[in-house]
Short mmCIF file of C-alpha atoms in Angstrom, two decimals:
data_model
loop_
_atom_site.label_atom_id
_atom_site.label_comp_id
_atom_site.label_asym_id
_atom_site.label_seq_id
_atom_site.Cartn_x
_atom_site.Cartn_y
_atom_site.Cartn_z
CA MET A 1 39.17 -32.66 -66.89
CA SER A 2 42.98 -32.65 -65.77
CA GLU A 3 43.74 -34.18 -62.19
CA VAL A 4 44.47 -32.08 -59.35
CA LYS A 5 47.40 -33.08 -57.06
CA ILE A 6 46.50 -32.71 -53.29
CA SER A 7 48.30 -33.80 -50.42
CA ALA A 8 46.42 -35.68 -47.29
CA GLU A 9 47.01 -36.62 -43.73
CA PRO A 10 45.57 -39.93 -42.19
CA ARG A 11 43.11 -39.15 -39.65
CA THR A 12 42.86 -40.85 -36.33
CA GLU A 13 40.15 -38.89 -34.70
CA PHE A 14 36.59 -39.71 -35.42
CA GLY A 15 33.15 -38.52 -34.34
CA LYS A 16 31.97 -35.02 -34.32
CA GLY A 17 34.69 -33.84 -31.74
CA GLY A 18 37.39 -35.08 -33.98
CA ALA A 19 35.89 -33.78 -37.05
CA ARG A 20 35.37 -30.31 -35.29
CA ARG A 21 38.99 -30.33 -34.36
CA THR A 22 39.97 -31.32 -37.93
CA ARG A 23 38.28 -28.42 -39.35
CA ARG A 24 39.65 -26.00 -36.78
CA ALA A 25 42.96 -26.99 -38.09
CA GLY A 26 42.24 -25.88 -41.45
CA LYS A 27 41.52 -29.27 -43.03
CA VAL A 28 38.61 -31.10 -44.37
CA PRO A 29 37.74 -34.78 -42.72
CA ALA A 30 37.33 -37.06 -45.76
CA VAL A 31 37.06 -40.66 -46.35
CA LEU A 32 38.55 -42.86 -49.29
CA TYR A 33 36.81 -46.15 -50.40
CA GLY A 34 36.08 -48.33 -53.36
CA HIS A 35 37.67 -51.18 -55.12
CA GLY A 36 36.88 -53.44 -52.20
CA GLU A 37 39.38 -51.71 -49.74
CA LYS A 38 39.11 -50.90 -46.26
CA PRO A 39 37.86 -47.28 -46.07
CA LYS A 40 40.67 -44.77 -45.20
CA HIS A 41 39.97 -41.72 -43.13
CA ILE A 42 42.25 -38.54 -44.33
CA ALA A 43 42.34 -34.95 -43.60
CA LEU A 44 42.56 -32.67 -46.63
CA PRO A 45 44.02 -29.08 -46.70
CA ALA A 46 40.61 -26.96 -46.97
CA ARG A 47 41.96 -23.92 -49.05
CA GLU A 48 43.50 -26.30 -51.87
CA PHE A 49 40.38 -28.64 -51.79
CA ALA A 50 37.98 -25.62 -52.20
CA ALA A 51 39.89 -23.82 -54.88
CA ALA A 52 40.10 -27.08 -57.02
CA ILE A 53 36.21 -27.63 -56.52
CA ARG A 54 35.50 -24.01 -57.58
CA LYS A 55 37.63 -24.64 -60.74
CA GLY A 56 36.83 -27.91 -61.58
CA GLY A 57 33.63 -28.62 -59.96
CA ALA A 58 32.07 -31.52 -58.00
CA ASN A 59 33.43 -34.04 -60.48
CA GLN A 60 37.24 -32.95 -59.94
CA LEU A 61 39.59 -35.69 -60.29
CA PHE A 62 42.00 -35.77 -57.38
CA ALA A 63 45.76 -37.40 -57.12
CA ILE A 64 45.79 -37.79 -53.51
CA GLU A 65 49.36 -38.50 -51.84
CA VAL A 66 48.75 -39.45 -48.20
CA SER A 67 51.80 -38.66 -45.82
CA ASP A 68 51.98 -42.64 -44.95
CA GLY A 69 52.90 -43.13 -48.47
CA THR A 70 49.58 -44.17 -50.14
CA GLN A 71 48.92 -42.42 -53.72
CA VAL A 72 45.51 -42.79 -55.48
CA LEU A 73 43.17 -41.25 -57.73
CA ALA A 74 39.64 -40.44 -56.58
CA LEU A 75 36.16 -38.52 -57.28
CA PRO A 76 34.35 -36.70 -54.84
CA LYS A 77 31.14 -38.92 -54.33
CA ALA A 78 29.31 -36.98 -51.52
CA ILE A 79 30.33 -33.43 -50.50
CA GLN A 80 28.84 -32.08 -47.25
CA ARG A 81 28.95 -28.22 -47.10
CA ASP A 82 27.77 -25.69 -44.18
CA PRO A 83 25.21 -23.88 -45.61
CA ILE A 84 25.72 -20.83 -43.44
CA ARG A 85 29.73 -20.46 -43.68
CA ASP A 86 29.78 -22.11 -47.10
CA THR A 87 32.65 -24.49 -45.74
CA PHE A 88 33.28 -28.05 -46.59
CA GLU A 89 32.17 -30.32 -43.79
CA HIS A 90 33.08 -33.81 -44.98
CA VAL A 91 33.92 -35.57 -48.18
CA ASP A 92 33.51 -38.87 -49.49
CA LEU A 93 35.88 -39.95 -52.27
CA LEU A 94 35.42 -42.95 -54.61
CA LEU A 95 38.68 -44.52 -55.42
CA VAL A 96 39.37 -44.99 -59.42
CA ARG A 97 41.62 -46.13 -61.81
CA ARG A 98 42.80 -45.09 -65.16
CA GLY A 99 40.58 -46.29 -68.07
CA GLU A 100 38.02 -47.23 -65.75
CA LYS A 101 34.34 -45.96 -66.50
CA VAL A 102 32.47 -44.31 -63.54
CA THR A 103 28.78 -43.12 -63.52
CA VAL A 104 28.23 -39.43 -62.45
CA GLU A 105 26.07 -36.64 -62.40
CA VAL A 106 27.30 -33.85 -64.48
CA PRO A 107 25.75 -30.19 -64.58
CA VAL A 108 23.93 -29.05 -67.57
CA GLN A 109 24.26 -25.50 -69.11
CA LEU A 110 21.51 -24.25 -71.26
CA THR A 111 23.07 -22.19 -74.25
CA GLY A 112 21.28 -19.75 -76.62
CA GLU A 113 18.05 -17.90 -76.41
CA ALA A 114 14.38 -19.19 -76.92
CA ALA A 115 12.02 -17.61 -79.03
CA ARG A 116 10.63 -13.94 -77.80
CA ASP A 117 7.64 -14.14 -75.26
CA THR A 118 8.88 -17.32 -73.79
CA LEU A 119 9.97 -18.48 -70.37
CA ILE A 120 12.67 -21.35 -69.66
CA VAL A 121 12.21 -23.90 -66.99
CA HIS A 122 15.43 -25.77 -66.18
CA ASP A 123 13.89 -29.02 -64.99
CA HIS A 124 16.88 -30.90 -64.56
CA ASP A 125 20.20 -29.23 -63.98
CA THR A 126 22.36 -32.19 -64.13
CA LEU A 127 22.56 -35.46 -66.14
CA SER A 128 23.61 -39.00 -65.22
CA VAL A 129 26.56 -40.15 -67.50
CA THR A 130 29.10 -42.82 -67.89
CA ALA A 131 32.79 -41.87 -68.77
CA ASP A 132 36.33 -42.51 -68.34
CA ALA A 133 37.03 -41.67 -64.58
CA THR A 134 39.91 -39.32 -66.03
CA LYS A 135 37.93 -37.65 -68.66
CA VAL A 136 34.68 -36.67 -67.02
CA PRO A 137 33.17 -33.43 -68.51
CA ASP A 138 32.90 -30.61 -66.06
CA HIS A 139 29.47 -29.72 -67.79
CA LEU A 140 27.26 -30.59 -70.66
CA GLU A 141 25.53 -28.02 -72.79
CA ALA A 142 21.87 -28.01 -74.30
CA SER A 143 20.77 -25.61 -76.88
CA ILE A 144 17.45 -23.94 -76.35
CA ALA A 145 18.53 -21.24 -79.14
CA GLY A 146 15.18 -20.22 -80.95
CA LEU A 147 12.81 -22.72 -79.37
CA GLU A 148 9.20 -21.88 -79.31
CA ALA A 149 6.58 -22.09 -76.57
CA GLY A 150 5.71 -25.89 -75.95
CA THR A 151 9.05 -27.32 -76.79
CA GLN A 152 11.01 -29.38 -74.56
CA VAL A 153 14.58 -30.50 -74.57
CA THR A 154 15.11 -34.07 -73.51
CA ALA A 155 18.47 -35.71 -72.41
CA GLY A 156 18.66 -37.51 -75.58
CA ASP A 157 18.72 -34.08 -77.23
CA VAL A 158 22.20 -33.28 -75.10
CA GLU A 159 25.09 -33.51 -77.27
CA LEU A 160 27.64 -35.59 -75.49
CA PRO A 161 31.64 -35.49 -75.77
CA ALA A 162 33.25 -38.23 -77.36
CA GLY A 163 33.60 -41.45 -75.00
CA VAL A 164 30.67 -40.07 -72.81
CA GLU A 165 27.57 -42.19 -72.82
CA LEU A 166 24.24 -41.23 -71.46
CA ALA A 167 23.03 -43.16 -68.30
CA ALA A 168 19.92 -41.18 -67.89
CA ASP A 169 16.75 -41.92 -69.39
CA PRO A 170 16.67 -40.35 -72.85
CA GLU A 171 13.14 -39.12 -72.41
CA GLN A 172 13.85 -37.12 -69.00
CA THR A 173 13.33 -33.46 -69.85
CA VAL A 174 16.09 -31.26 -69.22
CA ALA A 175 14.49 -27.91 -70.16
CA SER A 176 10.69 -26.76 -70.86
CA VAL A 177 9.89 -23.54 -72.99
CA THR A 178 6.64 -21.97 -72.07
CA ALA A 179 4.90 -18.90 -73.06
CA ALA A 180 5.49 -15.87 -71.11
CA PRO A 181 2.38 -14.53 -69.29
CA THR A 182 0.87 -11.52 -71.22
CA ALA A 183 0.42 -7.94 -69.37
CA GLU A 184 -3.33 -8.65 -68.85
CA GLN A 185 -2.80 -11.92 -67.36
CA LEU A 186 -0.07 -10.41 -64.91
CA GLU A 187 -2.79 -7.66 -64.01
CA ALA A 188 -5.41 -10.17 -63.27
CA THR A 189 -3.18 -12.12 -60.71
CA LEU A 190 -2.45 -8.92 -58.73
CA PRO A 191 -5.67 -8.92 -56.85
CA GLU A 192 -5.21 -12.48 -55.77
CA VAL A 193 -1.42 -11.72 -54.78
CA GLU A 194 -2.56 -8.54 -52.76
CA GLU A 195 -5.19 -10.43 -51.14
CA ALA A 196 -2.85 -13.18 -49.95
CA THR A 197 -0.52 -10.81 -48.86
CA GLU A 198 -3.29 -8.91 -46.52
CA GLU A 199 -4.48 -12.14 -45.35
CA ALA A 200 -0.66 -13.23 -44.35
CA GLU A 201 -0.15 -9.75 -42.50
CA ALA A 202 -3.41 -9.93 -40.61
CA GLU A 203 -2.64 -13.69 -39.35
CA VAL A 204 1.02 -12.17 -38.21
CA GLY A 205 -0.79 -9.17 -36.63
CA GLU A 206 -3.30 -11.70 -34.82
CA GLU A 207 -0.32 -13.72 -33.51
CA THR A 208 1.54 -10.68 -32.31
CA ALA A 209 -1.45 -9.29 -30.56
CA GLU A 210 -2.20 -12.68 -28.97
CA GLY A 211 1.51 -12.85 -28.01
CA ALA A 212 1.12 -9.50 -26.02
CA GLU A 213 -1.95 -10.03 -24.47
CA ALA A 214 -0.58 -13.41 -22.83
CA PRO A 215 2.06 -11.48 -20.70
CA ALA A 216 -0.46 -8.76 -19.63
CA ALA A 217 -2.93 -11.62 -18.31
CA GLU A 218 -0.05 -13.02 -16.67
CA GLU A 219 0.90 -9.64 -15.00
CA ASN A 220 -2.51 -9.31 -13.99
CA ALA A 221 -2.90 -12.32 -12.37
CA GLU A 222 0.30 -11.99 -10.47
CA ALA A 223 -1.13 -8.47 -9.29
CA LYS A 224 -4.46 -10.13 -7.81
CA THR A 225 -2.32 -12.67 -6.12
CA GLU A 226 -0.05 -10.17 -4.36
CA ALA A 227 -2.99 -8.11 -3.28
#
C-alpha cells in the first residue's frame, strides 16, 4: 500500500469543547504516539483524511508533515466515527518506521461462488496479520468457489501475500458454508413468524392503550377536583 502525504497542525485545545471547535474548522482531532515518544496532539484536514481512508482502507499508511516541522510515518490504530453524520470524530495514529513489523487487522473478502443451494456465513471479516509497516495489504482474499455445505474456511486456508505472516489462530473460522433451507422448511417457519409478529403488535397495542388511558384518568381526576 502506497503512503499518502497529509499535512497537519499542532493542536493546543483539548477536551470536548476543543474537539468540537477543531471539527467545525473542517479538521479531525488526532493524536500521534508510539516508539516511547510523548503523545503529540494534531489536527488533520477532514476531507483529505476521509478520501485516503475511503481509497486505502483503515490501514492506510500516512506520511504526516506537521506545520512545526515534524515529519513522521503513521498508521491509524483507532478511528472514531459519528454513526449518524458518518464523519470522523477522532483518530489515534501509531508511529512506525520503514522496515518495522506491525500487527494489524486486515479485511477479508470472499471470492468465488459456493455450491448450489448453500448459504455463506462470514464468521470473521478481518484477520490479524504481521507485515512491514509500509507493505500492509488493503485486503486479503479467501476462496469459497465450489465449496459444499458443511465446509469451513479457516484463517490457515487464506493465502497471504509475500512478507505477510498470520498472527491469528490458524484454526479461526473465516467463513462457513451451510445448506440453504428448502421451500418446505421456509413454509414451516411462516406460522411461527406470523405468530411472533401478531404477539408483538398486540403488545404495542396494549402499551398504546395504557398510554392513552393514563392522561384520560388524570383529566377526570382534575375535573373532580375542580368541581
